[in-house]
XYZ file of N, CA and C in Angstrom:
732
model
N 1.749 -24.010 7.435
C 2.250 -22.690 7.022
C 3.414 -22.873 6.048
N 3.437 -22.100 4.984
C 4.498 -22.178 4.016
C 5.815 -21.688 4.623
N 6.906 -22.023 3.925
C 8.218 -21.513 4.306
C 8.154 -19.987 4.356
N 8.529 -19.407 5.493
C 8.347 -17.965 5.679
C 9.448 -17.142 5.042
N 10.597 -17.754 4.718
C 11.708 -16.976 4.165
C 11.402 -16.345 2.804
N 10.834 -17.097 1.828
C 10.500 -16.450 0.546
C 9.490 -15.316 0.711
N 8.505 -15.496 1.585
C 7.497 -14.456 1.811
C 8.142 -13.238 2.456
N 9.029 -13.476 3.408
C 9.723 -12.362 4.064
C 10.590 -11.602 3.058
N 11.241 -12.328 2.166
C 12.096 -11.696 1.161
C 11.273 -10.838 0.200
N 10.194 -11.411 -0.326
C 9.359 -10.688 -1.297
C 8.724 -9.461 -0.655
N 8.220 -9.594 0.563
C 7.564 -8.465 1.227
C 8.569 -7.374 1.606
N 9.803 -7.766 1.918
C 10.837 -6.768 2.229
C 11.194 -5.958 0.987
N 11.307 -6.622 -0.148
C 11.582 -5.919 -1.406
C 10.453 -4.936 -1.719
N 9.212 -5.390 -1.539
C 8.058 -4.509 -1.781
C 8.097 -3.303 -0.841
N 8.433 -3.540 0.421
C 8.506 -2.438 1.383
C 9.610 -1.453 1.064
N 10.744 -1.957 0.581
C 11.890 -1.085 0.290
C 11.646 -0.177 -0.915
N 10.553 -0.421 -1.660
C 10.201 0.498 -2.744
C 9.911 1.888 -2.181
N 9.412 1.962 -0.946
C 9.205 3.256 -0.289
C 10.539 3.992 -0.134
N 11.565 3.267 0.295
C 12.891 3.863 0.449
C 13.454 4.295 -0.899
N 13.221 3.488 -1.935
C 13.695 3.840 -3.270
C 13.045 5.140 -3.751
N 11.729 5.271 -3.510
C 11.052 6.513 -3.877
C 11.641 7.708 -3.163
N 12.008 7.528 -1.901
C 12.631 8.594 -1.129
C 13.989 8.965 -1.708
N 14.787 7.960 -2.059
C 16.117 8.201 -2.627
C 16.010 8.984 -3.931
N 15.033 8.625 -4.764
C 14.867 9.307 -6.051
C 14.576 10.794 -5.862
N 13.731 11.112 -4.873
C 13.416 12.518 -4.614
C 14.618 13.252 -4.042
N 15.346 12.604 -3.134
C 16.524 13.244 -2.537
C 17.601 13.530 -3.592
N 17.692 12.669 -4.612
C 18.725 12.845 -5.636
C 18.264 13.785 -6.759
N 17.047 13.515 -7.264
C 16.600 14.221 -8.465
C 15.563 15.309 -8.193
N 15.029 15.374 -6.971
C 13.978 16.334 -6.685
C 12.595 15.743 -6.925
N 11.580 16.501 -6.541
C 10.196 16.033 -6.657
C 9.801 15.907 -8.134
N 9.189 14.766 -8.529
C 8.739 14.625 -9.916
C 7.548 15.535 -10.202
N 7.272 15.750 -11.479
C 6.147 16.585 -11.872
C 4.840 15.987 -11.359
N 3.864 16.871 -11.108
C 2.578 16.437 -10.548
C 1.893 15.408 -11.442
N 1.971 15.596 -12.754
C 1.282 14.649 -13.641
C 1.932 13.265 -13.607
N 3.261 13.228 -13.345
C 3.937 11.937 -13.208
C 3.471 11.233 -11.934
N 3.397 11.992 -10.826
C 2.895 11.422 -9.574
C 1.460 10.941 -9.718
N 0.629 11.738 -10.391
C -0.774 11.365 -10.590
C -0.874 10.057 -11.366
N -0.069 9.921 -12.415
C -0.097 8.701 -13.228
C 0.380 7.497 -12.431
N 1.455 7.676 -11.650
C 1.991 6.576 -10.849
C 1.012 6.125 -9.769
N 0.430 7.099 -9.061
C -0.506 6.759 -7.988
C -1.737 6.039 -8.530
N -2.322 6.604 -9.606
C -3.506 5.974 -10.192
C -3.162 4.626 -10.810
N -1.965 4.524 -11.408
C -1.543 3.253 -11.986
C -1.428 2.164 -10.942
N -0.851 2.509 -9.785
C -0.758 1.523 -8.705
C -2.139 1.150 -8.192
N -3.065 2.127 -8.184
C -4.443 1.827 -7.797
C -5.108 0.880 -8.769
N -4.890 1.097 -10.072
C -5.443 0.192 -11.075
C -4.901 -1.214 -10.932
N -3.604 -1.321 -10.646
C -2.985 -2.626 -10.424
C -3.627 -3.316 -9.223
N -3.818 -2.573 -8.141
C -4.399 -3.157 -6.932
C -5.825 -3.648 -7.177
N -6.620 -2.842 -7.878
C -7.992 -3.260 -8.166
C -8.015 -4.509 -9.044
N -7.071 -4.612 -9.980
C -6.993 -5.812 -10.811
C -6.661 -7.035 -9.963
N -5.724 -6.880 -9.039
C -5.359 -7.987 -8.156
C -6.561 -8.421 -7.306
N -7.279 -7.431 -6.758
C -8.428 -7.736 -5.904
C -9.540 -8.420 -6.691
N -9.916 -7.845 -7.836
C -11.082 -8.322 -8.571
C -10.824 -9.583 -9.383
N -9.582 -9.791 -9.806
C -9.297 -10.930 -10.678
C -8.572 -12.074 -9.985
N -8.003 -11.827 -8.809
C -7.261 -12.887 -8.124
C -7.708 -13.106 -6.682
N -7.639 -12.055 -5.855
C -7.934 -12.230 -4.429
C -9.351 -12.755 -4.188
N -10.352 -12.014 -4.667
C -11.739 -12.406 -4.386
C -12.156 -13.684 -5.109
N -11.815 -13.878 -6.399
C -12.167 -15.163 -7.019
C -11.540 -16.368 -6.324
N -10.278 -16.221 -5.892
C -9.638 -17.327 -5.172
C -10.322 -17.586 -3.843
N -10.658 -16.501 -3.125
C -11.374 -16.649 -1.850
C -12.718 -17.350 -2.064
N -13.411 -16.992 -3.141
C -14.722 -17.583 -3.461
C -14.586 -19.081 -3.725
N -13.498 -19.480 -4.401
C -13.316 -20.881 -4.785
C -12.999 -21.780 -3.601
N -12.235 -21.274 -2.642
C -11.727 -22.159 -1.588
C -12.498 -22.061 -0.276
N -13.413 -21.103 -0.148
C -14.092 -20.941 1.134
C -15.558 -20.604 0.993
N -16.304 -20.663 2.099
C -17.727 -20.320 2.068
C -17.946 -18.831 1.810
N -19.107 -18.519 1.221
C -19.421 -17.142 0.849
C -19.435 -16.219 2.064
N -19.926 -16.713 3.207
C -20.013 -15.854 4.393
C -18.633 -15.398 4.852
N -17.614 -16.278 4.708
C -16.256 -15.881 5.060
C -15.752 -14.778 4.140
N -16.068 -14.901 2.855
C -15.622 -13.912 1.874
C -16.256 -12.553 2.168
N -17.573 -12.543 2.377
C -18.283 -11.286 2.632
C -17.810 -10.656 3.935
N -17.714 -11.469 4.982
C -17.298 -10.959 6.286
C -15.869 -10.427 6.229
N -14.969 -11.165 5.587
C -13.579 -10.734 5.489
C -13.435 -9.444 4.698
N -14.136 -9.332 3.576
C -14.054 -8.130 2.746
C -14.572 -6.920 3.517
N -15.720 -7.086 4.186
C -16.303 -5.980 4.955
C -15.399 -5.579 6.112
N -14.804 -6.557 6.784
C -13.931 -6.264 7.919
C -12.664 -5.541 7.460
N -12.149 -5.901 6.282
C -10.983 -5.208 5.743
C -11.267 -3.737 5.492
N -12.443 -3.451 4.946
C -12.832 -2.057 4.703
C -13.005 -1.312 6.024
N -13.686 -1.938 6.981
C -13.936 -1.291 8.278
C -12.631 -0.999 9.006
N -11.714 -1.963 8.986
C -10.427 -1.782 9.655
C -9.677 -0.582 9.082
N -9.616 -0.499 7.761
C -8.898 0.600 7.127
C -9.604 1.931 7.351
N -10.926 1.909 7.387
C -11.689 3.132 7.637
C -11.408 3.663 9.040
N -11.416 2.781 10.023
C -11.145 3.198 11.400
C -9.711 3.695 11.552
N -8.770 2.989 10.923
C -7.367 3.415 10.994
C -7.182 4.773 10.333
N -7.849 4.980 9.209
C -7.752 6.242 8.489
C -8.339 7.381 9.314
N -9.475 7.129 9.944
C -10.115 8.157 10.775
C -9.236 8.513 11.964
N -8.627 7.517 12.590
C -7.753 7.758 13.728
C -6.545 8.592 13.315
N -6.005 8.303 12.143
C -4.849 9.035 11.647
C -5.202 10.489 11.372
N -6.341 10.721 10.758
C -6.738 12.081 10.382
C -7.092 12.951 11.582
N -7.431 12.332 12.716
C -7.800 13.103 13.896
C -6.666 13.189 14.917
N -5.449 12.824 14.484
C -4.354 12.698 15.449
C -3.511 13.947 15.626
N -3.829 15.054 14.908
C -2.984 16.238 15.034
C -3.816 17.479 15.279
N -3.333 18.406 16.100
C -4.078 19.618 16.412
C -4.071 20.602 15.252
N -5.026 21.516 15.239
C -5.123 22.510 14.173
C -4.623 23.868 14.665
N -3.415 23.882 15.269
C -2.828 25.124 15.746
C -2.141 25.852 14.599
N -2.006 27.196 14.692
C -1.292 27.936 13.646
C 0.166 27.479 13.576
N 0.615 27.099 12.391
C 1.979 26.629 12.210
C 2.633 27.394 11.075
N 3.959 27.501 11.148
C 4.702 28.106 10.044
C 4.668 27.164 8.849
N 5.052 27.697 7.678
C 5.063 26.865 6.476
C 6.000 25.676 6.654
N 7.167 25.907 7.226
C 8.116 24.822 7.416
C 7.564 23.768 8.372
N 6.886 24.214 9.441
C 6.282 23.263 10.382
C 5.151 22.482 9.730
N 4.373 23.174 8.905
C 3.271 22.496 8.204
C 3.802 21.435 7.248
N 4.853 21.774 6.514
C 5.441 20.813 5.589
C 5.983 19.597 6.335
N 6.641 19.852 7.465
C 7.173 18.748 8.257
C 6.040 17.876 8.789
N 4.975 18.527 9.271
C 3.821 17.783 9.802
C 3.169 16.929 8.717
N 3.020 17.502 7.528
C 2.417 16.749 6.422
C 3.256 15.519 6.093
N 4.574 15.723 5.992
C 5.456 14.610 5.679
C 5.395 13.497 6.713
N 5.363 13.879 7.992
C 5.304 12.875 9.057
C 3.952 12.163 9.097
N 2.867 12.904 8.827
C 1.543 12.275 8.776
C 1.453 11.287 7.616
N 1.992 11.686 6.474
C 2.010 10.769 5.333
C 2.825 9.525 5.674
N 3.962 9.716 6.330
C 4.798 8.584 6.729
C 4.051 7.647 7.680
N 3.331 8.235 8.655
C 2.554 7.420 9.591
C 1.457 6.660 8.859
N 0.821 7.327 7.908
C -0.235 6.671 7.133
C 0.297 5.515 6.312
N 1.461 5.712 5.692
C 2.057 4.649 4.893
C 2.415 3.453 5.774
N 3.016 3.727 6.938
C 3.365 2.642 7.858
C 2.124 1.865 8.276
N 1.038 2.589 8.549
C -0.212 1.959 8.966
C -0.775 1.084 7.852
N -0.709 1.574 6.623
C -1.258 0.821 5.499
C -0.372 -0.355 5.106
N 0.916 -0.257 5.399
C 1.839 -1.314 4.986
C 1.597 -2.625 5.747
N 1.014 -2.555 6.937
C 0.732 -3.790 7.681
C -0.265 -4.687 6.942
N -1.473 -4.187 6.589
C -2.385 -5.056 5.831
C -1.858 -5.395 4.439
N -1.042 -4.519 3.848
C -0.456 -4.843 2.548
C 0.497 -6.037 2.679
N 1.299 -6.048 3.741
C 2.173 -7.189 3.987
C 1.375 -8.461 4.245
N 0.264 -8.328 4.976
C -0.607 -9.487 5.191
C -1.152 -10.009 3.863
N -1.484 -9.085 2.960
C -2.011 -9.490 1.654
C -0.990 -10.328 0.888
N 0.289 -9.965 0.996
C 1.339 -10.736 0.312
C 1.401 -12.159 0.857
N 1.419 -12.299 2.187
C 1.535 -13.636 2.776
C 0.294 -14.475 2.506
N -0.885 -13.839 2.534
C -2.124 -14.562 2.259
C -2.152 -15.028 0.802
N -1.760 -14.127 -0.105
C -1.714 -14.505 -1.517
C -0.716 -15.617 -1.776
N 0.431 -15.555 -1.115
C 1.457 -16.587 -1.278
C 0.959 -17.921 -0.744
N 0.167 -17.871 0.320
C -0.378 -19.102 0.894
C -1.356 -19.755 -0.064
N -2.096 -18.924 -0.823
C -3.067 -19.456 -1.789
C -2.337 -20.019 -3.013
N -1.592 -19.180 -3.704
C -0.753 -19.604 -4.832
C 0.466 -18.694 -4.869
N 1.609 -19.262 -5.240
C 2.822 -18.461 -5.302
C 2.704 -17.306 -6.272
N 2.005 -17.547 -7.413
C 1.859 -16.492 -8.414
C 1.043 -15.318 -7.876
N 0.006 -15.605 -7.107
C -0.826 -14.540 -6.545
C -0.026 -13.697 -5.561
N 0.790 -14.339 -4.739
C 1.617 -13.595 -3.805
C 2.577 -12.653 -4.515
N 3.162 -13.122 -5.620
C 4.085 -12.276 -6.385
C 3.353 -11.122 -7.066
N 2.149 -11.383 -7.576
C 1.361 -10.318 -8.195
C 1.034 -9.219 -7.194
N 0.611 -9.626 -6.007
C 0.288 -8.652 -4.965
C 1.538 -7.870 -4.570
N 2.656 -8.575 -4.427
C 3.911 -7.900 -4.055
C 4.320 -6.889 -5.118
N 4.139 -7.240 -6.391
C 4.491 -6.316 -7.464
C 3.582 -5.095 -7.447
N 2.286 -5.325 -7.211
C 1.344 -4.211 -7.126
C 1.708 -3.277 -5.977
N 2.069 -3.846 -4.839
C 2.414 -3.035 -3.668
C 3.740 -2.311 -3.883
N 4.664 -2.939 -4.606
C 5.921 -2.267 -4.939
C 5.659 -1.009 -5.752
N 4.813 -1.122 -6.778
C 4.464 0.030 -7.605
C 3.743 1.097 -6.789
N 2.986 0.666 -5.804
C 2.250 1.590 -4.944
C 3.187 2.321 -3.980
N 4.162 1.587 -3.440
C 5.053 2.168 -2.427
C 6.034 3.184 -3.012
N 6.386 3.019 -4.277
C 7.352 3.929 -4.895
C 6.884 5.388 -4.844
N 5.684 5.730 -5.362
C 5.242 7.128 -5.238
C 4.935 7.538 -3.806
N 4.605 6.591 -2.933
C 4.371 6.949 -1.537
C 5.666 7.406 -0.865
N 6.777 6.761 -1.195
C 8.055 7.221 -0.676
C 8.379 8.625 -1.157
N 8.014 8.909 -2.406
C 8.190 10.262 -2.940
C 7.308 11.258 -2.194
N 6.064 10.839 -1.929
C 5.118 11.731 -1.254
C 5.546 12.041 0.173
N 6.218 11.099 0.826
C 6.729 11.345 2.172
C 7.924 12.295 2.152
N 8.793 12.084 1.196
C 10.073 12.795 1.175
C 9.941 14.244 0.724
N 9.100 14.508 -0.275
C 9.024 15.853 -0.857
C 8.732 16.943 0.181
N 7.668 16.831 0.999
C 7.425 17.895 1.977
C 8.490 17.987 3.061
N 9.075 16.853 3.457
C 10.132 16.880 4.472
C 11.394 17.546 3.925
N 11.676 17.314 2.646
C 12.820 17.980 2.013
C 12.576 19.484 1.913
N 11.323 19.869 1.564
C 10.978 21.286 1.493
C 11.024 21.938 2.871
N 10.786 21.146 3.925
C 10.859 21.647 5.300
C 12.294 21.714 5.811
N 13.242 21.366 4.924
C 14.683 21.439 5.226
C 15.123 20.449 6.304
N 14.419 19.313 6.390
C 14.880 18.236 7.267
C 16.098 17.580 6.621
N 17.051 17.190 7.427
C 18.291 16.610 6.902
C 17.986 15.350 6.095
N 18.708 15.179 4.983
C 18.461 14.061 4.083
C 18.605 12.708 4.748
N 19.593 12.548 5.626
C 19.798 11.247 6.265
C 18.648 10.896 7.198
N 18.023 11.919 7.811
C 16.872 11.660 8.677
C 15.665 11.212 7.844
N 15.464 11.857 6.692
C 14.361 11.468 5.804
C 14.559 10.038 5.324
N 15.786 9.728 4.924
C 16.083 8.386 4.424
C 15.902 7.338 5.515
N 16.341 7.656 6.725
C 16.189 6.723 7.849
C 14.721 6.481 8.156
N 13.904 7.540 8.093
C 12.465 7.401 8.322
C 11.838 6.458 7.297
N 12.145 6.656 6.016
C 11.575 5.811 4.972
C 12.113 4.388 5.026
N 13.344 4.229 5.484
C 13.908 2.890 5.655
C 13.151 2.142 6.754
N 12.823 2.864 7.832
C 12.043 2.247 8.904
C 10.642 1.874 8.452
N 10.003 2.759 7.670
C 8.660 2.484 7.148
C 8.652 1.198 6.323
N 9.741 0.979 5.569
C 9.804 -0.163 4.654
C 9.565 -1.492 5.365
N 9.937 -1.589 6.635
C 9.867 -2.872 7.324
C 8.494 -3.159 7.928
N 7.551 -2.222 7.778
C 6.188 -2.531 8.182
C 5.544 -3.540 7.229
N 5.988 -3.568 5.960
C 5.433 -4.539 5.010
C 5.820 -5.974 5.376
N 7.114 -6.290 5.572
C 7.425 -7.658 6.019
C 6.863 -7.981 7.403
N 6.739 -6.974 8.277
C 6.104 -7.215 9.571
C 4.658 -7.658 9.380
N 3.943 -6.967 8.485
C 2.570 -7.367 8.180
C 2.502 -8.765 7.590
N 3.489 -9.112 6.750
C 3.523 -10.447 6.158
C 3.684 -11.516 7.239
N 4.568 -11.265 8.212
C 4.768 -12.228 9.306
C 3.518 -12.345 10.175
N 2.845 -11.205 10.408
C 1.595 -11.232 11.178
C 0.549 -12.068 10.443
N 0.474 -11.888 9.111
C -0.477 -12.661 8.320
C -0.200 -14.153 8.391
N 1.077 -14.531 8.298
C 1.434 -15.947 8.399
C 1.079 -16.509 9.767
N 1.376 -15.749 10.815
C 1.078 -16.184 12.176
C -0.432 -16.363 12.373
N -1.205 -15.406 11.852
C -2.661 -15.461 12.018
C -3.242 -16.672 11.301
N -2.798 -16.925 10.072
C -3.332 -18.062 9.321
C -2.938 -19.385 9.948
N -1.756 -19.418 10.543
C -1.304 -20.647 11.183
C -2.120 -20.948 12.436
N -2.618 -19.899 13.110
C -3.371 -20.080 14.351
C -4.859 -20.315 14.096
N -5.368 -19.796 12.977
C -6.801 -19.941 12.667
C -6.935 -20.856 11.459
N -7.300 -22.076 11.692
C -7.368 -23.065 10.626
C -8.571 -22.818 9.709
N -8.423 -23.254 8.448
C -9.495 -23.152 7.444
C -10.017 -21.719 7.295
N -9.105 -20.761 7.343
C -9.522 -19.362 7.291
C -8.888 -18.613 6.118
N -8.306 -19.339 5.155
C -7.592 -18.678 4.068
C -8.508 -17.782 3.258
N -9.733 -18.238 2.978
C -10.649 -17.412 2.185
C -10.994 -16.120 2.921
N -11.126 -16.186 4.250
C -11.405 -14.990 5.050
C -10.264 -13.990 4.930
N -9.029 -14.458 5.056
C -7.885 -13.552 5.006
C -7.662 -12.994 3.599
N -7.938 -13.795 2.564
C -7.867 -13.286 1.199
C -8.852 -12.136 1.014
N -10.099 -12.341 1.482
C -11.112 -11.291 1.357
C -10.784 -10.085 2.227
N -10.217 -10.329 3.414
C -9.796 -9.234 4.294
C -8.760 -8.354 3.593
N -7.770 -8.978 2.973
C -6.756 -8.228 2.232
C -7.399 -7.480 1.065
N -8.372 -8.122 0.402
C -9.067 -7.475 -0.704
C -9.840 -6.247 -0.259
N -10.492 -6.335 0.888
C -11.228 -5.187 1.407
C -10.309 -4.042 1.782
N -9.195 -4.360 2.430
C -8.242 -3.316 2.835
C -7.644 -2.619 1.617
N -7.263 -3.392 0.603
C -6.672 -2.810 -0.598
C -7.697 -1.995 -1.377
N -8.940 -2.465 -1.425
C -9.993 -1.732 -2.134
C -10.247 -0.381 -1.479
N -10.305 -0.360 -0.157
C -10.508 0.913 0.545
C -9.364 1.872 0.262
N -8.147 1.362 0.284
C -6.978 2.205 0.043
C -7.059 2.862 -1.335
N -7.491 2.094 -2.337
C -7.577 2.631 -3.700
C -8.693 3.656 -3.807
N -9.897 3.268 -3.351
C -11.083 4.114 -3.552
C -11.053 5.368 -2.679
N -10.605 5.232 -1.439
C -10.668 6.350 -0.493
C -9.440 7.246 -0.518
N -8.296 6.729 -0.970
C -7.078 7.527 -0.876
C -6.343 7.677 -2.207
N -5.951 6.561 -2.805
C -5.133 6.659 -4.008
C -5.849 7.380 -5.146
N -7.095 6.974 -5.429
C -7.804 7.567 -6.561
C -8.105 9.055 -6.340
N -8.683 9.455 -5.195
C -8.928 10.896 -4.995
C -7.638 11.725 -5.034
N -6.558 11.209 -4.430
C -5.304 11.957 -4.400
C -4.714 12.106 -5.797
N -4.790 11.046 -6.580
C -4.163 11.076 -7.899
C -4.881 12.013 -8.860
N -6.185 12.190 -8.705
C -6.936 12.987 -9.677
C -7.204 14.423 -9.226
N -6.602 14.853 -8.133
C -6.836 16.205 -7.628
C -6.435 17.277 -8.647
N -5.268 17.139 -9.250
C -4.754 18.185 -10.146
C -4.685 17.748 -11.602
N -4.553 16.447 -11.834
C -4.431 15.959 -13.210
C -5.343 14.744 -13.403
N -6.652 14.954 -13.454
C -7.589 13.827 -13.550
C -7.413 13.000 -14.815
N -7.025 13.630 -15.927
C -6.864 12.878 -17.175
C -5.668 11.939 -17.102
N -4.568 12.415 -16.523
C -3.407 11.541 -16.339
C -3.724 10.428 -15.348
N -4.512 10.752 -14.326
C -4.904 9.737 -13.348
C -5.751 8.652 -14.010
N -6.689 9.057 -14.856
C -7.536 8.084 -15.555
C -6.692 7.197 -16.460
N -5.756 7.807 -17.179
C -4.870 7.041 -18.055
C -4.048 6.040 -17.254
N -3.481 6.499 -16.128
C -2.669 5.611 -15.301
C -3.485 4.474 -14.706
N -4.696 4.794 -14.198
C -5.532 3.778 -13.587
C -5.962 2.706 -14.574
N -6.422 3.128 -15.751
C -6.872 2.172 -16.771
C -5.699 1.323 -17.263
N -4.548 1.973 -17.493
C -3.364 1.245 -17.966
C -2.915 0.209 -16.933
N -2.874 0.629 -15.659
C -2.474 -0.299 -14.603
C -3.391 -1.499 -14.501
N -4.706 -1.243 -14.594
C -5.672 -2.340 -14.483
C -5.529 -3.309 -15.654
N -5.480 -2.773 -16.876
C -5.410 -3.625 -18.065
C -4.114 -4.431 -18.086
N -3.001 -3.778 -17.744
C -1.712 -4.440 -17.764
C -1.692 -5.658 -16.850
N -2.156 -5.476 -15.615
C -2.102 -6.595 -14.661
C -3.263 -7.555 -14.814
N -4.326 -7.122 -15.497
C -5.375 -8.072 -15.884
C -4.813 -9.067 -16.888
N -4.036 -8.576 -17.840
C -3.405 -9.459 -18.820
C -2.416 -10.411 -18.149
N -1.601 -9.872 -17.225
C -0.643 -10.710 -16.512
C -1.363 -11.781 -15.697
N -2.457 -11.397 -15.056
C -3.222 -12.317 -14.221
C -3.839 -13.436 -15.058
N -4.347 -13.088 -16.226
C -4.999 -14.077 -17.086
C -3.986 -15.038 -17.710
N -2.735 -14.570 -17.844
C -1.718 -15.391 -18.500
C -0.967 -16.288 -17.538
N -0.966 -15.951 -16.230
C -0.119 -16.721 -15.312
C -0.741 -18.073 -14.949
């Protein structure tokens, strides 16, 4: 197992992007919808570039095909089950607007925390394969977490929740990413010759997140800005990936 301190540091910085997004909303207010759409789709494009150009090719090179296929499929299934559990976790009782806004903010926060675990695992798995891949994944997740922190904070602020409580919530969410990174390191250390499986697992989880959540959410109101952000994000990190 590699030295865990650099991985813990990088994953903590990536996780704290959620807190930074929250701070920006608390100070400056909610950004325009087209800005959020571009940021969300851009982070999705970055993630797809990481998966298609680094995670899966590296997994293919170092491990058997069955591990790659099984890991990718399991990553998708895991995220699908987690997503379904999250969506069925709240009752459909009549609520006031303020209660609805608070509920939305807390559900988004729970979803982000849930997704941050496999994202943290992806950082540690990428770092185990090559240091450059781990940094690329961390950068992609940082860009992804920034608008997610905004998405958590905006409805809670509109629900008139105290600013320090919102900030504390997002600060707590941030540490699910390094927690996931430590879990990934522990798992790889216990299961020998499984790096290709974990690379593909991270690829499947990230792919589901982009296709099932980031892309549909980003294009709801501004599909053209979402397309621009997604294509720009993919091309930008494709170039970075090819040059590193």
